[in-house]
Coordinates of C-alpha atoms and ligand atoms in Angstrom, one line a residue:
X1198 CA 87.8 91.2 133.6
X1199 CA 88.8 90.2 137.3
X1200 CA 89.2 93.7 139.5
X1201 CA 92.8 92.7 140.2
X1202 CA 95.7 93.5 138.0
X1203 CA 96.6 89.7 136.6
X1204 CA 100.3 88.9 137.6
X1205 CA 102.8 89.8 135.9
X1206 CA 105.1 86.9 135.1
X1207 CA 107.7 88.9 134.6
X1208 CA 108.3 90.0 138.3
X1209 CA 108.0 86.1 140.1
X1210 CA 111.2 85.6 141.5
X1211 CA 111.5 81.3 141.1
X1212 CA 109.4 78.4 140.4
X1213 CA 108.0 77.9 143.4
X1214 CA 106.6 82.1 144.0
X1215 CA 104.9 80.7 140.2
X1216 CA 103.9 77.6 141.5
X1217 CA 101.8 79.1 144.5
X1218 CA 100.2 81.3 142.1
X1219 CA 99.0 78.8 140.4
X1220 CA 97.9 77.0 143.8
X1221 CA 96.1 80.5 144.3
X1222 CA 93.9 80.5 141.3
X1223 CA 93.1 77.0 141.7
X1224 CA 94.5 76.7 137.9
X1225 CA 95.7 72.8 137.5
X1226 CA 99.3 72.9 135.1
X1227 CA 102.0 70.1 135.3
X1228 CA 105.2 72.7 136.3
X1229 CA 108.2 70.8 138.1
X1230 CA 111.5 72.4 140.6
X1231 CA 114.3 71.5 138.6
X1232 CA 114.5 71.7 135.3
X1233 CA 117.1 68.5 134.5
X1234 CA 119.8 68.4 131.6
X1235 CA 121.3 66.5 129.0
X1236 CA 120.3 62.9 127.5
X1237 CA 118.3 62.5 131.0
X1238 CA 115.9 65.0 131.0
X1239 CA 112.0 64.2 129.2
X1240 CA 112.3 66.6 126.8
X1241 CA 115.9 66.0 125.7
X1242 CA 113.5 62.7 124.8
X1243 CA 113.7 60.8 121.2
X1244 CA 110.3 59.5 119.2
X1245 CA 109.8 57.1 116.9
X1246 CA 107.4 58.1 114.1
X1247 CA 107.2 55.8 111.5
X1248 CA 110.4 55.9 109.5
X1249 CA 110.9 60.0 110.6
X1250 CA 113.1 59.9 113.9
X1251 CA 112.3 62.6 116.8
X1252 CA 115.7 63.6 118.4
X1253 CA 114.1 66.0 120.9
X1254 CA 110.3 66.9 122.4
X1255 CA 110.1 70.9 121.4
X1256 CA 108.6 71.7 118.5
X1257 CA 108.7 75.2 116.2
X1258 CA 105.5 76.2 115.7
X1259 CA 104.5 77.6 112.5
X1260 CA 104.7 81.4 111.8
X1261 CA 103.9 84.1 108.9
X1262 CA 106.5 86.9 109.1
X1263 CA 104.5 88.6 106.9
X1264 CA 107.5 88.8 104.7
X1265 CA 107.8 88.1 100.8
X1266 CA 107.5 89.3 98.2
X1267 CA 104.9 90.4 96.8
X1268 CA 105.3 88.1 94.2
X1269 CA 105.2 85.3 96.9
X1270 CA 109.3 84.8 96.6
X1271 CA 110.6 84.6 101.5
X1272 CA 112.9 88.3 100.9
X1273 CA 116.0 87.4 103.7
X1274 CA 113.9 88.5 106.3
X1275 CA 112.2 85.4 105.3
X1276 CA 115.5 83.8 105.8
X1277 CA 116.9 85.3 108.3
X1278 CA 113.7 83.9 110.1
X1279 CA 113.7 80.0 108.6
X1280 CA 118.0 80.2 109.8
X1281 CA 116.9 81.5 114.0
X1282 CA 114.2 78.4 113.4
X1283 CA 117.1 76.2 112.8
X1284 CA 118.8 77.2 114.9
X1285 CA 117.0 77.2 118.5
X1286 CA 117.6 73.3 119.1
X1287 CA 113.8 72.3 118.5
X1288 CA 114.4 68.2 116.5
X1289 CA 110.7 69.4 115.4
X1290 CA 110.4 72.5 112.6
X1291 CA 106.3 72.2 112.5
X1292 CA 105.4 73.9 108.6
X1293 CA 108.0 76.9 109.7
X1294 CA 104.9 78.7 107.9
X1295 CA 101.1 78.9 106.5
X1296 CA 102.1 78.5 102.3
X1297 CA 99.1 79.9 100.4
X1298 CA 98.3 76.8 97.7
X1299 CA 97.3 79.2 95.8
X1300 CA 97.7 83.3 95.3
X1301 CA 94.0 83.8 96.1
X1302 CA 94.1 81.9 99.3
X1303 CA 97.1 84.3 100.4
X1304 CA 95.5 85.9 104.2
X1305 CA 98.3 89.0 103.6
X1306 CA 99.9 89.9 100.3
X1307 CA 103.7 88.7 102.1
X1308 CA 102.4 86.1 102.4
X1309 CA 104.3 83.0 101.2
X1310 CA 101.9 81.5 97.9
X1311 CA 103.0 78.3 95.8
X1312 CA 104.0 80.1 92.7
X1313 CA 105.7 79.3 89.4
X1314 CA 109.5 78.8 91.1
X1315 CA 107.9 77.7 94.1
X1316 CA 109.9 74.6 94.1
X1317 CA 113.3 76.8 93.7
X1318 CA 112.1 79.2 97.2
X1319 CA 111.1 76.3 98.4
X1320 CA 114.1 73.9 98.4
X1321 CA 116.0 76.9 99.9
X1322 CA 114.4 77.8 102.9
X1323 CA 114.1 74.0 103.7
X1324 CA 118.1 73.9 103.0
X1325 CA 119.1 77.3 105.3
X1326 CA 117.5 76.4 108.4
X1327 CA 118.6 72.4 108.5
X1328 CA 123.0 74.5 108.2
X1329 CA 121.8 76.6 110.9
X1330 CA 120.8 73.3 113.2
X1331 CA 123.6 72.0 112.3
X1332 CA 126.0 74.8 113.0
X1333 CA 123.9 75.4 116.4
X1334 CA 123.4 71.3 117.1
X1335 CA 126.5 69.5 115.6
X1336 CA 124.3 66.7 113.8
X1337 CA 121.1 67.2 111.4
X1338 CA 119.9 63.9 113.0
X1339 CA 116.5 64.0 114.5
X1340 CA 115.4 66.9 112.0
X1341 CA 112.1 67.3 110.6
X1342 CA 111.0 70.2 108.8
X1343 CA 107.3 70.0 107.7
X1344 CA 106.0 72.3 105.9
X1345 CA 102.1 73.8 106.2
X1346 CA 100.0 74.4 103.5
X1347 CA 96.7 76.9 103.5
X1348 CA 93.9 78.3 102.2
X1349 CA 93.3 81.7 104.0
X1350 CA 89.2 81.2 103.0
X1351 CA 87.2 83.9 105.1
X1352 CA 91.0 85.8 105.7
X1353 CA 92.0 86.0 102.6
X1354 CA 93.6 88.7 101.8
X1355 CA 95.5 88.8 99.1
X1356 CA 96.8 91.9 96.7
X1357 CA 96.0 95.0 99.2
X1358 CA 96.7 95.2 102.3
X1359 CA 93.1 96.2 104.2
X1360 CA 91.1 95.1 101.1
X1361 CA 90.2 91.5 102.1
X1362 CA 88.8 88.9 99.1
X1363 CA 87.0 86.7 101.4
X1364 CA 86.6 83.0 100.1
X1365 CA 83.5 82.1 102.4
X1366 CA 81.5 78.4 102.7
X1367 CA 79.1 79.8 104.4
X1368 CA 77.7 82.6 105.9
X1369 CA 78.4 83.6 109.4
X1370 CA 75.8 86.0 111.0
X1371 CA 78.8 87.6 113.2
X1372 CA 81.6 87.3 110.5
X1373 CA 80.0 88.3 108.2
X1374 CA 78.8 91.3 109.4
X1375 CA 82.1 92.2 110.9
X1376 CA 84.6 91.6 108.1
X1377 CA 81.7 93.7 105.6
X1378 CA 80.3 91.1 103.6
X1379 CA 77.7 91.2 101.9
X1380 CA 74.5 88.5 102.8
X1381 CA 74.8 87.7 98.3
X1382 CA 78.4 86.9 98.5
X1383 CA 78.6 84.6 96.9
X1384 CA 80.2 80.5 98.6
X1385 CA 83.0 79.0 97.8
X1386 CA 81.6 75.7 95.5
X1387 CA 81.7 72.7 94.6
X1388 CA 84.0 73.0 91.7
X1389 CA 86.0 75.7 92.9
X1390 CA 86.5 73.1 96.0
X1391 CA 88.1 70.3 94.1
X1392 CA 89.4 72.9 92.2
X1393 CA 91.3 74.3 96.2
X1394 CA 92.0 70.1 97.1
X1395 CA 94.5 69.8 93.7
X1396 CA 95.8 72.9 94.8
X1397 CA 97.6 71.2 97.8
X1398 CA 97.7 68.1 96.7
X1399 CA 100.2 70.3 93.9
X1400 CA 101.9 72.6 96.8
X1401 CA 102.8 69.0 98.9
X1402 CA 103.9 67.7 95.6
X1403 CA 106.8 71.0 95.7
X1404 CA 106.9 69.7 99.6
X1405 CA 108.4 66.9 98.7
X1406 CA 110.6 67.3 96.0
X1407 CA 111.6 70.3 98.6
X1408 CA 112.8 67.6 100.8
X1409 CA 109.9 68.9 103.9
X1410 CA 109.4 65.4 105.8
X1411 CA 105.7 66.3 106.4
X1412 CA 103.4 68.5 105.2
X1413 CA 100.1 70.5 107.7
X1414 CA 97.0 70.0 106.0
X1415 CA 96.4 73.5 108.3
X1416 CA 92.1 72.6 110.0
X1417 CA 92.6 75.5 112.0
X1418 CA 92.4 79.8 113.2
X1419 CA 88.9 80.7 110.5
X1420 CA 90.8 79.8 108.1
X1421 CA 89.0 77.4 105.1
X1422 CA 90.0 73.5 105.9
X1423 CA 88.7 74.4 110.0
X1424 CA 85.8 76.4 108.6
X1425 CA 84.4 73.1 107.0
X1426 CA 85.1 71.8 109.8
X1427 CA 82.3 74.0 111.2
X1428 CA 79.7 74.2 107.8
X1429 CA 76.6 72.8 109.6
X1430 CA 74.5 75.2 107.7
X1431 CA 76.1 74.7 104.3
X1432 CA 74.3 72.6 101.2
X1433 CA 76.2 70.1 98.7
X1434 CA 78.7 67.5 99.5
X1435 CA 81.4 69.9 101.7
X1436 CA 78.8 70.7 104.0
X1437 CA 76.3 70.0 106.6
X1438 CA 76.5 66.1 107.9
X1439 CA 79.8 65.3 109.9
X1440 CA 80.9 63.1 106.7
X1441 CA 80.4 65.6 104.6
X1442 CA 82.2 68.5 106.2
X1443 CA 85.3 66.3 106.6
X1444 CA 85.0 64.8 102.8
X1445 CA 87.3 68.3 101.7
X1446 CA 89.9 66.3 104.8
X1447 CA 90.2 62.9 103.0
X1448 CA 89.8 64.5 99.4
X1449 CA 93.4 66.6 100.1
X1450 CA 95.5 63.1 101.4
X1451 CA 93.7 61.2 99.0
X1452 CA 95.0 64.1 95.9
X1453 CA 98.2 63.6 98.1
X1454 CA 98.9 60.6 98.5
X1455 CA 97.8 59.5 95.1
X1456 CA 101.0 61.1 93.7
X1457 CA 103.9 61.0 97.4
X1458 CA 102.7 57.6 98.9
X1459 CA 105.6 57.7 100.7
X1460 CA 105.4 61.8 102.0
X1461 CA 104.0 62.0 105.6
X1462 CA 101.2 64.0 106.7
X1463 CA 100.2 66.1 109.8
X1464 CA 97.4 68.2 110.7
X1465 CA 97.1 71.2 112.8
X1466 CA 93.3 71.9 114.6
X1467 CA 92.1 74.4 116.9
X1468 CA 90.9 71.7 118.5
X1469 CA 87.9 73.6 120.4
X1470 CA 87.3 76.8 120.6
X1471 CA 84.3 79.8 121.8
X1472 CA 82.5 82.6 120.2
X1473 CA 83.5 85.4 118.8
X1474 CA 85.0 88.0 120.9
X1475 CA 84.9 92.1 121.2
X1476 CA 86.5 94.6 123.1
X1477 CA 83.5 95.4 126.1
X1478 CA 82.0 99.2 124.9
X1479 CA 80.5 99.9 128.2
X1480 CA 84.9 99.7 129.3
X1481 CA 86.1 101.0 126.3
X1482 CA 87.6 104.8 125.7
X1483 CA 89.1 106.3 122.8
X1484 CA 92.9 104.3 122.2
X1485 CA 92.3 101.5 124.9
X1486 CA 88.8 98.6 124.3
X1487 CA 87.6 97.1 127.4
X1488 CA 88.4 94.3 128.4
X1489 CA 87.1 91.3 125.9
X1490 CA 82.9 90.1 125.8
X1491 CA 81.3 86.9 124.1
X1492 CA 79.4 88.7 121.1
X1493 CA 75.4 88.4 121.9
X1494 CA 74.3 85.3 121.2
X1495 CA 70.3 86.2 120.4
X1496 CA 68.8 84.5 118.3
X1497 CA 71.6 81.8 117.8
X1498 CA 71.0 79.0 119.6
X1499 CA 71.3 76.4 119.7
X1500 CA 74.8 77.7 117.5
X1501 CA 75.7 76.1 114.5
X1502 CA 78.4 77.6 113.5
X1503 CA 81.5 76.7 115.4
X1504 CA 83.4 73.0 116.2
X1505 CA 84.5 72.1 119.8
X1506 CA 81.9 74.3 121.0
X1507 CA 78.7 72.7 123.1
X1508 CA 75.3 74.3 120.6
X1509 CA 74.1 74.4 123.5
X1510 CA 76.2 77.2 125.2
X1511 CA 79.3 77.6 122.5
X1512 CA 81.4 79.3 125.0
X1513 CA 81.9 76.1 126.3
X1514 CA 84.2 73.5 124.9
X1515 CA 82.4 70.4 122.9
X1516 CA 85.6 67.4 122.5
X1517 CA 82.5 65.8 120.3
X1518 CA 83.2 66.6 116.9
X1519 CA 87.3 66.7 117.4
X1520 CA 87.0 63.1 119.1
X1521 CA 85.6 61.8 116.3
X1522 CA 88.1 64.1 113.4
X1523 CA 90.9 62.3 114.6
X1524 CA 89.3 58.7 115.0
X1525 CA 89.1 59.7 111.2
X1526 CA 92.6 61.5 111.3
X1527 CA 93.5 57.8 112.8
X1528 CA 91.8 55.8 109.8
X1529 CA 93.2 57.8 107.1
X1530 CA 96.8 56.9 108.8
X1531 CA 97.6 60.5 110.1
X1532 CA 99.9 60.5 113.1
X1533 CA 100.9 63.3 113.9
X1534 CA 98.8 65.9 115.5
X1535 CA 99.5 69.6 116.2
X1536 CA 96.9 71.2 118.2
X1537 CA 95.5 74.7 118.9
X1538 CA 92.4 76.5 119.3
X1539 CA 90.2 79.4 118.7
X1540 CA 91.5 82.2 116.0
X1541 CA 93.4 84.5 116.7
X1542 CA 90.9 86.8 114.5
X1543 CA 88.3 86.1 116.4
X1544 CA 89.1 85.2 119.7
X1545 CA 92.7 85.7 120.6
X1546 CA 92.7 85.5 124.4
X1547 CA 92.3 82.0 123.4
X1548 CA 94.2 80.8 120.7
X1549 CA 97.8 82.3 121.8
X1550 CA 96.9 83.7 125.6
X1551 CA 98.4 87.4 126.7
X1552 CA 99.6 90.2 129.1
X1553 CA 99.2 92.8 126.5
X1554 CA 96.4 92.6 123.5
X1555 CA 97.0 92.8 119.8
X1556 CA 96.0 96.5 117.7
X1557 CA 92.6 94.7 117.2
X1558 CA 91.6 93.1 119.7
X1559 CA 90.6 93.4 123.0
X1560 CA 92.5 93.0 127.4
X1561 CA 92.3 90.4 128.8
X1562 CA 88.6 89.3 129.7
X1563 CA 90.1 86.3 132.2
X1564 CA 94.1 85.2 134.0
X1565 CA 96.3 84.9 131.0
X1566 CA 96.9 81.4 132.8
X1567 CA 93.6 80.3 132.5
X1568 CA 93.8 80.7 128.5
X1569 CA 97.2 78.6 128.9
X1570 CA 95.6 75.9 130.8
X1571 CA 92.3 75.4 128.9
X1572 CA 94.5 74.4 126.2
X1573 CA 96.1 72.0 128.1
X1574 CA 93.9 70.6 130.1
X1575 CA 92.1 69.4 126.8
X1576 CA 95.5 69.0 125.4
X1577 CA 95.7 66.4 127.7
X1578 CA 92.8 64.6 127.3
X1579 CA 92.9 64.1 123.9
X1580 CA 96.6 62.5 124.3
X1581 CA 94.9 60.4 126.7
X1582 CA 92.2 59.0 124.4
X1583 CA 94.6 59.0 120.9
X1584 CA 97.9 57.6 123.0
X1585 CA 99.2 55.9 119.0
X1586 CA 98.7 59.8 117.7
X1587 CA 102.3 62.8 118.3
X1588 CA 100.7 65.2 119.9
X1589 CA 101.8 68.9 119.8
X1590 CA 100.7 71.4 122.5
X1591 CA 100.1 75.3 121.7
X1592 CA 100.0 78.2 123.7
X1593 CA 102.7 77.6 126.6
X1594 CA 104.2 81.3 125.7
X1595 CA 103.2 82.8 128.7
X1596 CA 104.3 80.3 130.8
X1597 CA 107.7 82.8 130.0
X1598 CA 110.0 82.0 132.8
X1599 CA 108.6 79.5 133.9
X1600 CA 107.9 77.4 130.9
X1601 CA 110.8 75.3 130.0
X1602 CA 110.0 73.6 133.8
X1603 CA 106.3 73.6 133.6
X1604 CA 107.0 71.7 129.2
X1605 CA 109.2 69.2 131.5
X1606 CA 106.6 68.1 133.3
X1607 CA 103.9 68.2 131.4
X1608 CA 105.9 65.6 128.6
X1609 CA 107.0 63.9 131.6
X1610 CA 103.4 62.7 132.9
X1611 CA 102.4 62.5 129.3
X1612 CA 99.6 65.6 129.0
X1613 CA 101.8 66.2 125.4
X1614 CA 104.3 64.7 122.8
X1615 CA 106.1 68.2 121.6
X1616 CA 106.0 71.2 123.3
X1617 CA 105.4 74.1 120.8
X1618 CA 106.7 77.9 121.3
X1619 CA 104.8 79.7 118.8
X1620 CA 105.9 83.7 120.8
X1621 CA 108.5 82.4 122.5
X1622 CA 110.9 81.6 119.4
X1623 CA 110.3 85.2 117.8
X1624 CA 111.4 86.2 121.4
X1625 CA 114.1 84.0 122.0
X1626 CA 114.5 81.1 119.9
X1627 CA 117.5 79.2 121.7
X1628 CA 115.4 78.7 124.2
X1629 CA 115.1 74.3 123.4
X1630 CA 119.5 74.6 123.2
X1631 CA 119.1 76.4 126.8
X1632 CA 117.4 73.6 128.4
X1633 CA 118.7 70.6 126.1
X1634 CA 122.4 71.9 127.1
X1635 CA 121.3 73.1 131.1
X1636 CA 122.1 76.2 130.9
X1637 CA 118.2 77.7 132.7
X1638 CA 116.6 80.5 130.4
X1639 CA 117.9 83.7 129.7
X1640 CA 115.4 85.6 131.6
X1641 CA 115.6 88.8 130.1
X1642 CA 115.3 86.7 126.2
X1643 CA 112.2 85.6 127.9
X1644 CA 109.1 87.0 125.4
X1645 CA 106.6 89.1 127.3
X1646 CA 103.2 88.7 125.6
X1647 CA 103.8 92.8 124.5
X1648 CA 102.0 90.9 120.7
X1649 CA 103.9 93.6 118.7
X1650 CA 103.8 90.5 116.6
X1651 CA 101.2 90.3 115.8
X1652 CA 100.7 94.0 116.4
X1653 CA 102.5 95.2 113.3
X1654 CA 101.0 93.5 110.3
X1655 CA 97.8 94.3 111.5
X1656 CA 98.5 97.3 110.4
X1657 CA 100.7 96.1 107.6
X1658 CA 104.4 96.3 108.5
X1659 CA 105.9 92.4 108.8
X1660 CA 106.4 90.2 111.9
X1661 CA 109.2 90.0 114.0
X1662 CA 109.4 90.3 118.0
X1663 CA 110.3 94.4 118.6
X1664 CA 110.9 94.4 121.7
X1665 CA 113.4 92.2 122.2
X1666 CA 115.0 90.9 118.1
X1667 CA 117.7 93.4 117.6
X1668 CA 117.0 93.6 114.4
X1669 CA 113.2 94.7 114.2
X1670 CA 113.8 96.6 117.6
X1671 CA 116.4 98.8 115.4
X1672 CA 114.4 98.6 112.5
X1673 CA 112.1 101.6 110.5
X1674 CA 109.3 99.7 111.2
X1675 CA 109.5 99.9 115.0
X1676 CA 109.3 103.4 114.5
X1677 CA 106.2 102.9 112.8
X1678 CA 104.4 100.4 114.7
X1679 CA 105.1 103.0 118.0
X1680 CA 103.4 105.4 116.6
X1681 CA 100.5 103.1 116.6
X1682 CA 100.2 102.1 119.9
X1683 CA 100.4 104.8 121.4
X1684 CA 97.1 105.2 119.4
X1685 CA 96.5 101.3 121.2
X1686 CA 96.0 100.4 125.0
X1687 CA 98.9 99.7 126.9
Ligands
FMN2990 C1 103.3 86.5 114.0 C2 102.3 84.9 113.8 C3 101.8 84.4 113.6 C4 101.9 82.8 113.5 N1 101.9 82.6 112.5 C5 100.8 81.1 112.3 C6 101.0 80.8 111.0 O1 101.3 80.8 110.3 N2 100.3 79.7 111.6 C7 99.9 79.0 112.8 O2 99.1 77.2 112.0 N3 99.3 79.3 113.4 C8 100.4 80.6 112.9 N4 100.4 81.1 114.8 C9 99.8 80.6 115.8 C10 101.8 80.3 116.6 O3 101.6 79.7 115.6 C11 101.0 80.0 117.9 O4 99.5 78.8 117.8 C12 100.2 81.1 118.7 O5 101.2 81.8 119.0 C13 99.9 80.4 120.7 O6 101.8 79.9 121.2 P1 102.5 80.5 121.8 O7 101.6 80.5 123.0 O8 103.4 80.0 121.8 O9 103.2 82.0 120.8 C14 100.8 83.2 114.9 C15 102.0 83.4 115.4 C16 102.1 84.6 115.6 C17 102.4 85.1 116.9
SF4_2991 S1 106.5 90.6 119.2 FE1 108.8 89.3 121.1 S2 107.6 89.9 123.1 FE2 106.2 90.8 122.2 S3 104.7 89.3 121.9 FE3 105.4 89.2 120.0 S4 107.9 87.6 120.7 FE4 107.2 88.3 122.2

């Protein structure tokens, strides 16, 4: 970690100062000096995707709330979140949140899953979002809504908070140790994988019937779809060669096309990764973990447990296989792709750059703007190679007050097609409407990357923006979270 504290962007007064800060750090992030309002804004431009017409360039990223019932149904809080996503004015809703295709594929005991009543609740979630969008924007023209489908694999925890029930494809020398997975823990069998493919098929059918425009076959963040891509050491039909490691994707696509041929498909992909990080023990004190350092790689080279990493130096991205994967998506007729990176469990500074770490994390080992720039650069490189794909980019929230300026420049210069909003959409859901309507950014509403929305679920509490959303600020859970934060770093 740098000895110099990272600049707090909340204290940077204007875009010129932000631009010169980027220059000083040698960080290449495009950033416009003025925002363009209304129809002329690059962010207001429509985009055609086959039969779907996207009304503008803002996307809301999928974000779970850890607030479903134990039976996998949405609660009032879930409906509230989907309503706020709808009222944002963003025309692309990427999945709402990760919905597990089966009970045992849930990442937590409050995650939504495709239960027996999923047809009803999926339709109600969608209708809530559409109604709020109509009220806020005046029209639902150009609104495209997807559902993110997932199986949590290694991170399954379906029944009890704090009791992992991992479903793994291979033994991982670092993650098994971290997750307490014994060496004889059974691997998912090829037969069990085929059952999961059927679960994806059923989930997609229900989403289609509930009126969703597309489903995302999730391949990111260390969950099952992503783990397939790094299953180099697995034998059988689903591991080893690139062809085998992508068989799951191909079979899910074929299964869905068999029952819902007109349903659009998308994929959210961790386009690159790095190895797991942990707090530096040398620089940690009780209650304050040190900066993140990579786990030891002794005897693990060439590294055979990653996707989108250089096997000779897995701290470096290698886009060779991600490029192959995108060619495969094109061959499969999948044009909608959302890039993320890494995993919130084992390298959160890569996936969601933040000034304040989550309770199970570490201090950022790098200037968080470098994390934003890394995702933006990889997205740009891949967009250049695949101009026909519609690409959504991630990790913009750390830009805070300067997010709209960077978003406008990135879309205008063709780095990305749509700008995805994650944490910012929890803190300040109306940002897209404010920017497109020419109202500018309400700075006091900007996410400051306090990470409470990640720390709360780690403690078994619902996720939400505790510092800025009045609902969570005043909730009983806020006091519990405060208690938790006393034991964790500032
Ligand atoms: C509380 C929370 C829940 C999330 N849940 C999901 C999820 O269900 N599916 C997913 O693909 N990403 C999920 N993410 C990751 C975000 O979609 C996004 O990639 C990440 O926050 C970085 O974008 P940002 O900088 O705009 O926040 C979640 C992030 C947060 C903060
Ligand atoms: S809790 Fe709110 S301010 Fe903190 S990171 Fe999450 S959205 Fe941002």
